[in-house]
PDB file of C-alpha atoms in Angstrom:
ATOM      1  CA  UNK A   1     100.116 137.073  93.132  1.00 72.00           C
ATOM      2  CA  UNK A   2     103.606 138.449  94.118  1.00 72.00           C
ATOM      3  CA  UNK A   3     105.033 140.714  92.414  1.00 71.00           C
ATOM      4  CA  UNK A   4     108.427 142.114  93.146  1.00 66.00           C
ATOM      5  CA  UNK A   5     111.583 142.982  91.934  1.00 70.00           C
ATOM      6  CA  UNK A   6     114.079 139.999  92.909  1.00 71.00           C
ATOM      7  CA  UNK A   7     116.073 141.097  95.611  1.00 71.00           C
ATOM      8  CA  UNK A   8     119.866 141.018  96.807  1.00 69.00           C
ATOM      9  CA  UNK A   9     120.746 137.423  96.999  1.00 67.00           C
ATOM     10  CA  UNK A  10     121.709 138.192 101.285  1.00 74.00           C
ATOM     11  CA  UNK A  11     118.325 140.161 101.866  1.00 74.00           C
ATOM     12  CA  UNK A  12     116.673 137.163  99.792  1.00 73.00           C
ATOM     13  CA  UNK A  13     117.489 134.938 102.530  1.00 72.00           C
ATOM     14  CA  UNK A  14     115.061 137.045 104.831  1.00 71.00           C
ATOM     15  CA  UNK A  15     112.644 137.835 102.341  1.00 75.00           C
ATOM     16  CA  UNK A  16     108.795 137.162 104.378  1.00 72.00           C
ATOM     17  CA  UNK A  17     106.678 138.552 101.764  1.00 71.00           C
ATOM     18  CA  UNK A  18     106.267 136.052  99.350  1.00 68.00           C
ATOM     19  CA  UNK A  19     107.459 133.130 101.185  1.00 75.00           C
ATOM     20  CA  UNK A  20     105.616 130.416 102.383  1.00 80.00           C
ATOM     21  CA  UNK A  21     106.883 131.026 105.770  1.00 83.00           C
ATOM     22  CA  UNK A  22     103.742 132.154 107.816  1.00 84.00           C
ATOM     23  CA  UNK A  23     101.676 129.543 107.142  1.00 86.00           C
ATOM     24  CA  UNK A  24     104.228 126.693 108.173  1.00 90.00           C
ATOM     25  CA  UNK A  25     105.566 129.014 111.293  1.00 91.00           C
ATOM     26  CA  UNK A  26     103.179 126.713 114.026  1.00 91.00           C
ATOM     27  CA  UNK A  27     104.663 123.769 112.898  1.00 92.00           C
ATOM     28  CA  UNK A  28     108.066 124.587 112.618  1.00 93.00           C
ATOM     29  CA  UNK A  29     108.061 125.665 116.389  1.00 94.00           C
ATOM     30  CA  UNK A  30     106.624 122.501 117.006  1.00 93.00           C
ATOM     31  CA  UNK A  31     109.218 120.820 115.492  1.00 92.00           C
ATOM     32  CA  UNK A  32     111.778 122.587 117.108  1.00 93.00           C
ATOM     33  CA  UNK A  33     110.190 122.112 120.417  1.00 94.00           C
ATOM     34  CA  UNK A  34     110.062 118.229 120.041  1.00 90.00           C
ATOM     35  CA  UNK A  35     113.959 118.482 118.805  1.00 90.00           C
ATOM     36  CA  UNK A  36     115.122 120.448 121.746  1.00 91.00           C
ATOM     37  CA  UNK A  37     113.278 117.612 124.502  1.00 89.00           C
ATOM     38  CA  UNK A  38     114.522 115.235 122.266  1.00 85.00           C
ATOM     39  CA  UNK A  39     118.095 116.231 122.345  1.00 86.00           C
ATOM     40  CA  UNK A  40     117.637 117.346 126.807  1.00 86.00           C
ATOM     41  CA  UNK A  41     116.061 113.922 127.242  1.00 82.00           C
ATOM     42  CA  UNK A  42     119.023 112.293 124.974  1.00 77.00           C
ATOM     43  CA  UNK A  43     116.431 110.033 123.176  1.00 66.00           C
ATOM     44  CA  UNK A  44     114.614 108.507 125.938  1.00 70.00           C
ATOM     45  CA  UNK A  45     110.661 107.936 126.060  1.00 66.00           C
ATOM     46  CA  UNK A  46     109.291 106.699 129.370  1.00 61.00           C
ATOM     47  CA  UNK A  47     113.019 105.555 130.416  1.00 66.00           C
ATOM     48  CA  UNK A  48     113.168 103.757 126.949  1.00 69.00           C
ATOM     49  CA  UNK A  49     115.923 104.959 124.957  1.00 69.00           C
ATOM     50  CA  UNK A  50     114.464 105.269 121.322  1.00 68.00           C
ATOM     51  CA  UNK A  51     117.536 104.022 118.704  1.00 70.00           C
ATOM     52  CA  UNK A  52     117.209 105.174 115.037  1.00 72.00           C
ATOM     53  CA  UNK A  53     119.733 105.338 112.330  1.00 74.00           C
ATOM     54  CA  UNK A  54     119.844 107.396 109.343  1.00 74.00           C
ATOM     55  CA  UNK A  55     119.351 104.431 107.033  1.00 77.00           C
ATOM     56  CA  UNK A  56     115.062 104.760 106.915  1.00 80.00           C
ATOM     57  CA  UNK A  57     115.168 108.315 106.246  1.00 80.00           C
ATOM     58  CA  UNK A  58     117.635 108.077 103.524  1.00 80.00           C
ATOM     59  CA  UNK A  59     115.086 105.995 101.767  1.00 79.00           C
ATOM     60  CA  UNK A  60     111.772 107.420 103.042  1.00 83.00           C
ATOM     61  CA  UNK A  61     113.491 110.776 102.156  1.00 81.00           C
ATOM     62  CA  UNK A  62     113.666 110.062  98.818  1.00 83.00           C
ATOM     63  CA  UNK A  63     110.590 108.659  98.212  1.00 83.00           C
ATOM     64  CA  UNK A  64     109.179 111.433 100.093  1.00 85.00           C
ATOM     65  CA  UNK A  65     110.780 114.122  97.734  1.00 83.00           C
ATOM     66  CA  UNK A  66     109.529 112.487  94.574  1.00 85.00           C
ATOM     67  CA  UNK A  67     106.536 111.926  95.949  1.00 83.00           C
ATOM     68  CA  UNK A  68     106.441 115.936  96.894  1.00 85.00           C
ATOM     69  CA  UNK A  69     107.778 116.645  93.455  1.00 85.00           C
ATOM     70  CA  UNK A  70     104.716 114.968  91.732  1.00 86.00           C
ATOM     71  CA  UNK A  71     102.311 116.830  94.103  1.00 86.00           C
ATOM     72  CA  UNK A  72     103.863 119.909  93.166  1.00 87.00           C
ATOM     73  CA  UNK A  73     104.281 119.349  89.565  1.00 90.00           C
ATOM     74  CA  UNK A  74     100.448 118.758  88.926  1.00 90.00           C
ATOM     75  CA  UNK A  75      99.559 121.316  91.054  1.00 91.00           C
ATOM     76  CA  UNK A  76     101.768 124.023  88.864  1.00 92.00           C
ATOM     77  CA  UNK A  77     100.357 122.635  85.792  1.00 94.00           C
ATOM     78  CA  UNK A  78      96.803 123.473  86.664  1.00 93.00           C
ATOM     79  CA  UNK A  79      98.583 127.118  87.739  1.00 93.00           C
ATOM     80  CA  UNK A  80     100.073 127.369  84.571  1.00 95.00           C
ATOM     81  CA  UNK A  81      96.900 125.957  82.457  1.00 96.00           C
ATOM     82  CA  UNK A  82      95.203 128.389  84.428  1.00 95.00           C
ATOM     83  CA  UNK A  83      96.913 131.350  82.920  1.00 95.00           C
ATOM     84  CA  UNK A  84      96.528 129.599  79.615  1.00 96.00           C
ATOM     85  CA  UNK A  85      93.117 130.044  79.681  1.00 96.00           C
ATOM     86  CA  UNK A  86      92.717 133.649  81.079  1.00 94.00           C
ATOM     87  CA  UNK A  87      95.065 134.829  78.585  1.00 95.00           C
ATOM     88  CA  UNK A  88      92.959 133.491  75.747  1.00 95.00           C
ATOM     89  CA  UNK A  89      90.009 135.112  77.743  1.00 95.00           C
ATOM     90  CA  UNK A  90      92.018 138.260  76.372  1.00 94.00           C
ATOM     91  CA  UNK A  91      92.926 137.519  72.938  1.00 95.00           C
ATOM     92  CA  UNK A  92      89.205 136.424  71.940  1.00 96.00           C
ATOM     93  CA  UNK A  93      87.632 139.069  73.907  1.00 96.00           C
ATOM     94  CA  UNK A  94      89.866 141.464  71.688  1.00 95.00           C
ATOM     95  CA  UNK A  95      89.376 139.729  68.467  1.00 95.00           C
ATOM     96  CA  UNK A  96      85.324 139.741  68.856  1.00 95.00           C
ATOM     97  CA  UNK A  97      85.459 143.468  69.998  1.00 95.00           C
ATOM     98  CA  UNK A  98      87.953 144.739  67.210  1.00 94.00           C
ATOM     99  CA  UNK A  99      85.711 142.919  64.772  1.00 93.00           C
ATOM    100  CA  UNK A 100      81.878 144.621  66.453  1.00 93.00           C
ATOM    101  CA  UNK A 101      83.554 148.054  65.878  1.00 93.00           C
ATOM    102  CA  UNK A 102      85.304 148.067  62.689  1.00 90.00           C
ATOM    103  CA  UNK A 103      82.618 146.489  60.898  1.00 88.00           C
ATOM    104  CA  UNK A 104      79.891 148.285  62.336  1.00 88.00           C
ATOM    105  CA  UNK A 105      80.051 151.558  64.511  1.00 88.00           C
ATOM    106  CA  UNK A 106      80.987 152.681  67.868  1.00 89.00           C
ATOM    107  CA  UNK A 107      77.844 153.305  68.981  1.00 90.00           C
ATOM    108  CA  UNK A 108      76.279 150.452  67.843  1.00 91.00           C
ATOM    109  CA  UNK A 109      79.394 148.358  68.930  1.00 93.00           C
ATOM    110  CA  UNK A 110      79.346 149.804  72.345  1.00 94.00           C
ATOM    111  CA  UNK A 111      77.087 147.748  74.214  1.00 95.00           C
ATOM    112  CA  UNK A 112      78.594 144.168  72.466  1.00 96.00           C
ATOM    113  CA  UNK A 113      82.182 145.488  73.831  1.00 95.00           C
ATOM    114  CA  UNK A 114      80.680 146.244  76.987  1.00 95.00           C
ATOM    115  CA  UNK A 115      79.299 143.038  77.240  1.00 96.00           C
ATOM    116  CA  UNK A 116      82.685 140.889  76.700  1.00 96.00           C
ATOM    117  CA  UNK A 117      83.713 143.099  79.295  1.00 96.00           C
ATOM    118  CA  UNK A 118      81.132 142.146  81.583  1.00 96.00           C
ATOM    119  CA  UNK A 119      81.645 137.918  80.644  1.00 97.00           C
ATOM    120  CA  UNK A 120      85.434 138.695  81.876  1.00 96.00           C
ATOM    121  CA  UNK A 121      84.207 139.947  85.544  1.00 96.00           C
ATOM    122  CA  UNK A 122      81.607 137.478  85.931  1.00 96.00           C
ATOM    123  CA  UNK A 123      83.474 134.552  84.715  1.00 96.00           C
ATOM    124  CA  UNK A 124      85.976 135.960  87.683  1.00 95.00           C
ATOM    125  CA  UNK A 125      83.545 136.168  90.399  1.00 95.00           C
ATOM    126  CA  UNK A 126      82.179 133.200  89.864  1.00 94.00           C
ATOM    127  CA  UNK A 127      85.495 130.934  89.972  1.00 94.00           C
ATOM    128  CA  UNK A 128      86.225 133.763  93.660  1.00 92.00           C
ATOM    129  CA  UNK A 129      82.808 132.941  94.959  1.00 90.00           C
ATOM    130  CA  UNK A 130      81.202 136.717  94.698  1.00 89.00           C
ATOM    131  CA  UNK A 131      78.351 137.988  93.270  1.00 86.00           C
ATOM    132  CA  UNK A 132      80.132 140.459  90.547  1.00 89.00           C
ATOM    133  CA  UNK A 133      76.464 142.875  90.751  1.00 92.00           C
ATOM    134  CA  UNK A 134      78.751 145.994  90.907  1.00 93.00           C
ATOM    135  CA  UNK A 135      80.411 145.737  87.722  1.00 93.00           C
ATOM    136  CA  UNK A 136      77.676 143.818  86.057  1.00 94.00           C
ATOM    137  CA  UNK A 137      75.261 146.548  86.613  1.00 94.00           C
ATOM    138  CA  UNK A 138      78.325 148.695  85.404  1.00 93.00           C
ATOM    139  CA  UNK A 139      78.711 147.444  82.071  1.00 94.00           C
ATOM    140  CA  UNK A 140      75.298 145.924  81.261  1.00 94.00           C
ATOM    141  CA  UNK A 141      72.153 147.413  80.156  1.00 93.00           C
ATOM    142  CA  UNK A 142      69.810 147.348  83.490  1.00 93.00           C
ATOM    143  CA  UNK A 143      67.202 144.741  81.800  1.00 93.00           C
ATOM    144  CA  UNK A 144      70.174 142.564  80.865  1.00 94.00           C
ATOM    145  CA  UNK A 145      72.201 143.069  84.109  1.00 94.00           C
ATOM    146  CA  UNK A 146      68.657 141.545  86.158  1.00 94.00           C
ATOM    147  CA  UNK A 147      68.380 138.722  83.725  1.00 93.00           C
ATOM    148  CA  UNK A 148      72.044 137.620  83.982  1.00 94.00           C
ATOM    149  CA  UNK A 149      71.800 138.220  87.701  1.00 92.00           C
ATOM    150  CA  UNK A 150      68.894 135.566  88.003  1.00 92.00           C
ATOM    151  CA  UNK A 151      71.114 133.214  86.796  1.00 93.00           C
ATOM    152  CA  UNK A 152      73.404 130.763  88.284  1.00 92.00           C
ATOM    153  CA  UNK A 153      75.936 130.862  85.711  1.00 93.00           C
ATOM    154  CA  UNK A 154      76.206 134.761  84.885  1.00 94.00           C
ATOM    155  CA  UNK A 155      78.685 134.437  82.676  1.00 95.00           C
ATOM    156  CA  UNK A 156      77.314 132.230  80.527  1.00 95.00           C
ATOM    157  CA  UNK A 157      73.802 134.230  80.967  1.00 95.00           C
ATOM    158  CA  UNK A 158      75.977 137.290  79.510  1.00 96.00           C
ATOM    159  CA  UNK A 159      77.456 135.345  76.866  1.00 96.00           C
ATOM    160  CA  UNK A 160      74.291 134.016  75.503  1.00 96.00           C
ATOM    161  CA  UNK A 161      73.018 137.266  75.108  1.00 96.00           C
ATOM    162  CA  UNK A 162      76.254 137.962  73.035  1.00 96.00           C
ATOM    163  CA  UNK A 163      75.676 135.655  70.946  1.00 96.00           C
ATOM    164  CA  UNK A 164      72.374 137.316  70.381  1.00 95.00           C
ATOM    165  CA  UNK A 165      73.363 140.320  69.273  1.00 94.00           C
ATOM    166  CA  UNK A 166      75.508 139.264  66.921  1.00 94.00           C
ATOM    167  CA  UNK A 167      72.521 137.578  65.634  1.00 94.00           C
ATOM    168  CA  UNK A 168      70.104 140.515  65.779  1.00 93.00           C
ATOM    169  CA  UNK A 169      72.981 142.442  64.092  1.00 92.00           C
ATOM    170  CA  UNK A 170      72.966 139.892  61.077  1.00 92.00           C
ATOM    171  CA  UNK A 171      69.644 140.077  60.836  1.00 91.00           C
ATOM    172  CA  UNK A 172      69.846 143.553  60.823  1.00 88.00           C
ATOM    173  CA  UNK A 173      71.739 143.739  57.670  1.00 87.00           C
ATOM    174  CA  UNK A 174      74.663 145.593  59.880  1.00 87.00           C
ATOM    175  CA  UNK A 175      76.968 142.040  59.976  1.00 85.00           C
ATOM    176  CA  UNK A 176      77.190 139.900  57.329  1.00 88.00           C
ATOM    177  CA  UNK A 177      77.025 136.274  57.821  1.00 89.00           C
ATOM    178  CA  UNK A 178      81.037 135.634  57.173  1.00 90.00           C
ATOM    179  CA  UNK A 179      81.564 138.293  59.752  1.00 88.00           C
ATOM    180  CA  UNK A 180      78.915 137.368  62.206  1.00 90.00           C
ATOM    181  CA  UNK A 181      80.354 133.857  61.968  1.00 92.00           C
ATOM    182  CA  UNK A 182      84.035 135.071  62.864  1.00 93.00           C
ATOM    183  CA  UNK A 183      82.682 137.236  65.580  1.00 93.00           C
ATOM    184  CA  UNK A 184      80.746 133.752  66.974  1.00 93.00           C
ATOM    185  CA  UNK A 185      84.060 132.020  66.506  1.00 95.00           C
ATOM    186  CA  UNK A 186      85.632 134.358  68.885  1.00 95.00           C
ATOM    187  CA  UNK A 187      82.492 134.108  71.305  1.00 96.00           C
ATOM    188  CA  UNK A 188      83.320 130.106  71.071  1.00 96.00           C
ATOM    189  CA  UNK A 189      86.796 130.681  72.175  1.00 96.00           C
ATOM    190  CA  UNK A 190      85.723 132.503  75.365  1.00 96.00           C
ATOM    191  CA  UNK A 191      82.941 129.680  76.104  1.00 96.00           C
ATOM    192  CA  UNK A 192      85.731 127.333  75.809  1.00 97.00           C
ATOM    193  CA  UNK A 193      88.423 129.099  77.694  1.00 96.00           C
ATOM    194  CA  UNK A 194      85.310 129.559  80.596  1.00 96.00           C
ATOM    195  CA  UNK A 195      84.641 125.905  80.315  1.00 96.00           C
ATOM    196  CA  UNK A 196      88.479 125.052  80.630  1.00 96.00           C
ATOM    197  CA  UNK A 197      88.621 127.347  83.962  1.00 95.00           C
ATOM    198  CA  UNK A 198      85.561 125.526  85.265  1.00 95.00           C
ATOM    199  CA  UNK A 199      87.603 122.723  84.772  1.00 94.00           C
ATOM    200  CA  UNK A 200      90.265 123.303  86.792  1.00 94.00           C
ATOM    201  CA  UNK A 201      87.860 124.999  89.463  1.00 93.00           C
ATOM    202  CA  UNK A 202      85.568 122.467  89.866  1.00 92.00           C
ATOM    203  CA  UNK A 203      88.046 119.509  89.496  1.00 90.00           C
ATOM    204  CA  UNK A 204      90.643 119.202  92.368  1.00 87.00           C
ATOM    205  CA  UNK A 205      93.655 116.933  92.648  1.00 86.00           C
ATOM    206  CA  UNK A 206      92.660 113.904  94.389  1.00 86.00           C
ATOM    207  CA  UNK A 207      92.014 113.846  98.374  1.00 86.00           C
ATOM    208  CA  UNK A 208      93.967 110.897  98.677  1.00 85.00           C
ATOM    209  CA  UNK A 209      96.934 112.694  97.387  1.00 82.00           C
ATOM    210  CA  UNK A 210      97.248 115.448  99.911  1.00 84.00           C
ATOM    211  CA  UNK A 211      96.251 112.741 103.071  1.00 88.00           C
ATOM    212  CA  UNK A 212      99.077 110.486 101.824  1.00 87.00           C
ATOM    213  CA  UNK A 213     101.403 113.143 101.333  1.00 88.00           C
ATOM    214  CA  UNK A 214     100.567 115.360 104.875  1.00 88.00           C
ATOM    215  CA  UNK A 215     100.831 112.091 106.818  1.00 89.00           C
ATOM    216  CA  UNK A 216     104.083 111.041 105.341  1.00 89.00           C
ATOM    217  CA  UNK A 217     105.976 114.387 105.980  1.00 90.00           C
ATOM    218  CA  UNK A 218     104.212 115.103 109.104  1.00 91.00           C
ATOM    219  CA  UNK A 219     105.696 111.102 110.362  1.00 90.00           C
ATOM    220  CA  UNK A 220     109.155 111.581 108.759  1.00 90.00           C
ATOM    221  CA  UNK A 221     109.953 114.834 110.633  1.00 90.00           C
ATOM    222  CA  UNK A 222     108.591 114.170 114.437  1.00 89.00           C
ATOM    223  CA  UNK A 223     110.594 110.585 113.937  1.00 87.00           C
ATOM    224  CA  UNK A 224     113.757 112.517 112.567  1.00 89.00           C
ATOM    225  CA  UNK A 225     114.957 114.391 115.535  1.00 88.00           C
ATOM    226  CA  UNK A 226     115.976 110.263 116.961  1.00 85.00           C
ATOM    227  CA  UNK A 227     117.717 109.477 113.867  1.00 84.00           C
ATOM    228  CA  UNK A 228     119.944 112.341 114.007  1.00 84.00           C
ATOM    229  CA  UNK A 229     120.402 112.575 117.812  1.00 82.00           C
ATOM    230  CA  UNK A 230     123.308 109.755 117.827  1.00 80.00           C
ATOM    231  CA  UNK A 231     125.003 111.779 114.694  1.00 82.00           C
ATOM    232  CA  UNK A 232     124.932 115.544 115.181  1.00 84.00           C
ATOM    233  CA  UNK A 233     124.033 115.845 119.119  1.00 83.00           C
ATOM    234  CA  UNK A 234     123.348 119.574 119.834  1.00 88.00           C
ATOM    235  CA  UNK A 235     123.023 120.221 116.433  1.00 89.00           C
ATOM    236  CA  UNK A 236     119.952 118.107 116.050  1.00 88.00           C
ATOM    237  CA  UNK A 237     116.831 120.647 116.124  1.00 91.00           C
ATOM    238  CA  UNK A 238     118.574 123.156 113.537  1.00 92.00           C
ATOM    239  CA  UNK A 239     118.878 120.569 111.101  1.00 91.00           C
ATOM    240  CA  UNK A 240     115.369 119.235 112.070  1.00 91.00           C
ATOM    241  CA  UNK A 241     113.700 122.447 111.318  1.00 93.00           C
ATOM    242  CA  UNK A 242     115.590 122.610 108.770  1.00 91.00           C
ATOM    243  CA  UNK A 243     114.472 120.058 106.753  1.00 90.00           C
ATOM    244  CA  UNK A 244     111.295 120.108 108.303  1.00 92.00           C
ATOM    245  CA  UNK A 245     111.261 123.786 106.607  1.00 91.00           C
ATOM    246  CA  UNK A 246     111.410 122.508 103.189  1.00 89.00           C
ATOM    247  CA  UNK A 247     109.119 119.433 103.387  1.00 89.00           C
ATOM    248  CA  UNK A 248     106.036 121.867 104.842  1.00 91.00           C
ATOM    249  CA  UNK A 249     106.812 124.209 102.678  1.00 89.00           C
ATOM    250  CA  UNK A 250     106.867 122.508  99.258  1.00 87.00           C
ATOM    251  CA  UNK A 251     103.158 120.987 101.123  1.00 87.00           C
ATOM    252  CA  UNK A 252     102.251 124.196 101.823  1.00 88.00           C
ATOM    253  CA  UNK A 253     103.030 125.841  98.083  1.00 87.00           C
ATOM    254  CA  UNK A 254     101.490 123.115  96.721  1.00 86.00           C
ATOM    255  CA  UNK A 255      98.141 123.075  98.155  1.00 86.00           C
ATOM    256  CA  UNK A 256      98.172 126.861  97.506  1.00 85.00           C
ATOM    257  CA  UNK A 257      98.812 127.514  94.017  1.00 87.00           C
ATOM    258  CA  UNK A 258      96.519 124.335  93.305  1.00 89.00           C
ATOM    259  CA  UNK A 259      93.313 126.472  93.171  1.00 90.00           C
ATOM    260  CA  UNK A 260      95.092 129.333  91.106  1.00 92.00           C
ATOM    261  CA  UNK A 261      91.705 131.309  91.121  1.00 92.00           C
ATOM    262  CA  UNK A 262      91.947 131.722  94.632  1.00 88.00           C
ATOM    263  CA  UNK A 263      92.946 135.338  96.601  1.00 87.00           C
ATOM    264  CA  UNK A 264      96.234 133.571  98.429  1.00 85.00           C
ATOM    265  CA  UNK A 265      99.290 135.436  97.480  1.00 82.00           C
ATOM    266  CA  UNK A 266     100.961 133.357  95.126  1.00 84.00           C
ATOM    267  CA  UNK A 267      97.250 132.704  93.067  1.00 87.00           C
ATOM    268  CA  UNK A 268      96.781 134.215  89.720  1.00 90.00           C
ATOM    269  CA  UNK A 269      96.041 137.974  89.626  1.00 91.00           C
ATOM    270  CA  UNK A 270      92.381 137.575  88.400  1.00 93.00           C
ATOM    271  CA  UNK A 271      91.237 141.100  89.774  1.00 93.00           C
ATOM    272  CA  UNK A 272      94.164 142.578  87.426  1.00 92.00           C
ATOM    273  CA  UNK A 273      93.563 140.655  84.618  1.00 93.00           C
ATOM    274  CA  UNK A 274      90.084 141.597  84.200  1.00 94.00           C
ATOM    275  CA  UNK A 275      90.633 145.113  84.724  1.00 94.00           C
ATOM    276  CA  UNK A 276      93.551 144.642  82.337  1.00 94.00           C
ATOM    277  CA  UNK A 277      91.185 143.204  79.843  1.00 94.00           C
ATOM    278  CA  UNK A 278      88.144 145.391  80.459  1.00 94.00           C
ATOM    279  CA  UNK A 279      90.292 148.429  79.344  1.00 95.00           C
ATOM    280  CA  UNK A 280      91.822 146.798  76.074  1.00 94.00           C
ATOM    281  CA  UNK A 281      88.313 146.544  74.720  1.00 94.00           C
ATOM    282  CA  UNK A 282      87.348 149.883  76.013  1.00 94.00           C
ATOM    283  CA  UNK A 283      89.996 151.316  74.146  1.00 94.00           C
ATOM    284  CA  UNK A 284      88.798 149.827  71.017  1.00 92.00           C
ATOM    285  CA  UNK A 285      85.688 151.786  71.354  1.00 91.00           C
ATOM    286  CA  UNK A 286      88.094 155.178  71.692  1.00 90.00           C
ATOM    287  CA  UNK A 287      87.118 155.282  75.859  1.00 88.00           C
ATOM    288  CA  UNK A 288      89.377 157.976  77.552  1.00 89.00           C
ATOM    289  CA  UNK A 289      88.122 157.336  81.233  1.00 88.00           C
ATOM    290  CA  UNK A 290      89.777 153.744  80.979  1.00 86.00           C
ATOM    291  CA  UNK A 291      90.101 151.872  84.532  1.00 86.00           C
ATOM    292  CA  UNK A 292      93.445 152.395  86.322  1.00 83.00           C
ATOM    293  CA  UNK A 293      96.118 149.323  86.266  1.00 84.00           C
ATOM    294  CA  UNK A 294      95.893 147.868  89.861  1.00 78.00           C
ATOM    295  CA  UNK A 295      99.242 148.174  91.645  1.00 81.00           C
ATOM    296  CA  UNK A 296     100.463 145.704  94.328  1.00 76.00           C
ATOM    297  CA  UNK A 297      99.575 146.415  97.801  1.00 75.00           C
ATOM    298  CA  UNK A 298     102.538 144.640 100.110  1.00 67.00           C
ATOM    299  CA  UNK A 299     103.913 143.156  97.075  1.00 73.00           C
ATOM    300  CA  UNK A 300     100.453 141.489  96.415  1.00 75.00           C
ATOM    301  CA  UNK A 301      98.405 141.615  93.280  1.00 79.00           C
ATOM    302  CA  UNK A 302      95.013 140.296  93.686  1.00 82.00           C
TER     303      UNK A 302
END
C-alpha cells in the first residue's frame, strides 16, 4: 500500500511512486512508436492510405470508458470489502481477548491471546501464499504450533483449538457458560471475517472480463493514431499516448487492486495490519516488548 503525504499539485504531476506508470511504460513506447511511423508515413500501409475519422472512436470511446468504469468499480469493491473484513479481524480479535483476561487471569489468558494472535498471521500467509512457521512457532505452544502446521488450513487449525480452550476453560469452572458463549461469539466473527477473505481470494472477477476489456483498449489505441492523423497532424502521437496513458492505466489499476491481499503497491497492508493487531491484544495482557509499527519503505507499506 502507498502511503504518502499528498504532494504539491506541480510535483504531483511527476509523482512515480505510486503511479501506475511502470507497469504500462512498454506499451506506451509502443504506442508512441506506432504514432510517430504513422504520422512519417502520413497514414499509408503497403502504399494504401488508411482513412479514419473520429466518428468510431467517439462511440467506441465511450463504451470503452464505461466499460473500464465497471471493471474498475468491482474490482475496488472487493478492495474495499477486503478491508471490511480485516478490520473486523481486529475488533473480534480484541473483543475475545479483552473478555479471556478480565474474566480470568493473565496468565491463564496468555496463551488464548496469543493464539488470536497467531489466527491473524496465519489467516495472512495463507491468502500471500507463505508458510507463516516463524510467527506460528512464535506465538503458539510447540505441540500446537506442529499440529496447526500439518494442516492445510492453519488458521482454521489455530482457531479450532481456540475454540477449545474456551471450552476446557468452562469446564474448568474458570468461564462461565454466558461468558464462554460471548467469547465463542467473537471466535465466530473471526471464522466469518476468514471465510469472507477466502471469498474474495479464492473468487476472481470473471476471465472473460479482463480478455474483453484488454482486447478492446489494446484495438482502440493502435487504430487511433489514423483517426487523428487527418485532424491534429504532428500532434498525433502526444495525444495518442496520451489517451493511450489513461486507458492502460485504469487496466492496469484495476487488475492490481483486484487481489487486495496481494504484495503490489497499491494492495492492502496485510503485513501491518497483523502486526498492528498482534500488539493490541498483547497489550491487553500488559506486554511491554510490543512489536514495532512497520514504517513505509519507498512510500510502500506491505
Amino acid at each position: 500500500m502507498i502511503v504518502r503525504p499528498r504532494p504539491h499539485w506541480l510535483r504531483m504531476l511527476f509523482v512515480v511512486r505510486g503511479s501506475i506508470l511502470h507497469r504500462i511504460t512498454p506499451q506506451l513506447l509502443c504506442i508512441l512508436l506506432l504514432s510517430v511511423l504513422v504520422v512519417a508515413f502520413h497514414g499509408q500501409l503497403l502504399h494504401h492510405k488508411i482513412t479514419l475519422t473520429a466518428v468510431p472512436f467517439s462511440l467506441v470511446g465511450v463504451a470503452l470508458a464505461i466499460f473500464l468504469g465497471f471493471r474498475n468499480s468491482a474490482s475496488y469493491d472487493r478492495y474495499w470489502e477486503a478491508r471490511k473484513l480485516w478490520g473486523r479481524l481486529l475488533t473480534d480479535a480484541r473483543s475475545a481477548a479483552r473478555l479471556a483476561v478480565t474474566m480470568t487471569d493473565v496468565a491463564t489468558a496468555r496463551p488464548f491471546v496469543l493464539g488470536l494472535a497467531a489466527f491473524v498471521h496465519a489467516a495472512r500467509h495463507q491468502f500471500r501464499g507463505r508458510s507463516g512457521e516463524a510467527d506460528l512457532r512464535r506465538l503458539l505452544p510447540a505441540e500446537v504450533a506442529d499440529e496447526v502446521l500439518s494442516r492445510r488450513f492453519a488458521a482454521m487449525a489455530v482457531l479450532l483449538w481456540l475454540s477449545r480452550w474456551v471450552r476446557e476453560q468452562r469446564d474448568a469452572g474458570r468461564l462461565d457458560s454466558v461468558l464462554a458463549m460471548q467469547i465463542d461469539q467473537s471466535l465466530t466473527g473471526l471464522n466469518d471475517a476468514y471465510g469472507g477473505c477466502e471469498r474474495i481470494a479464492y473468487t476472481p472477477l470473471p476471465f472473460t472480463y479482463s480478455v474483453i476489456l484488454h482486447r478492446t483498449v489494446y484495438l482502440y489505441c493502435l487504430m487511433l493514431p489514423f483517426g487523428l492523423l487527418d485532424s491534429i497532424g504532428v500532434m498525433t502521437p502526444l495525444m495518442v499516448t496520451f489517451v493511450a496513458y489513461t486507458f492502460f492505466a485504469i487496466e492496469a489499476l484495476g487488475d492490481e487492486i483486484e487481489e487486495p491481499f496481494g504484495t503490489s503497491p497499491n494492495d492492502l497492508a496485510l503485513d501491518a495490519m497483523s502486526v498492528n493487531i498482534e500488539a493490541s491484544v498483547r497489550e491487553l495482557l500488559g506486554d511491554r516488548d510490543l512489536p514495532a509499527p512497520l514504517r513505509p519503505v519507498d512510500c510502500v507499506l506491505t
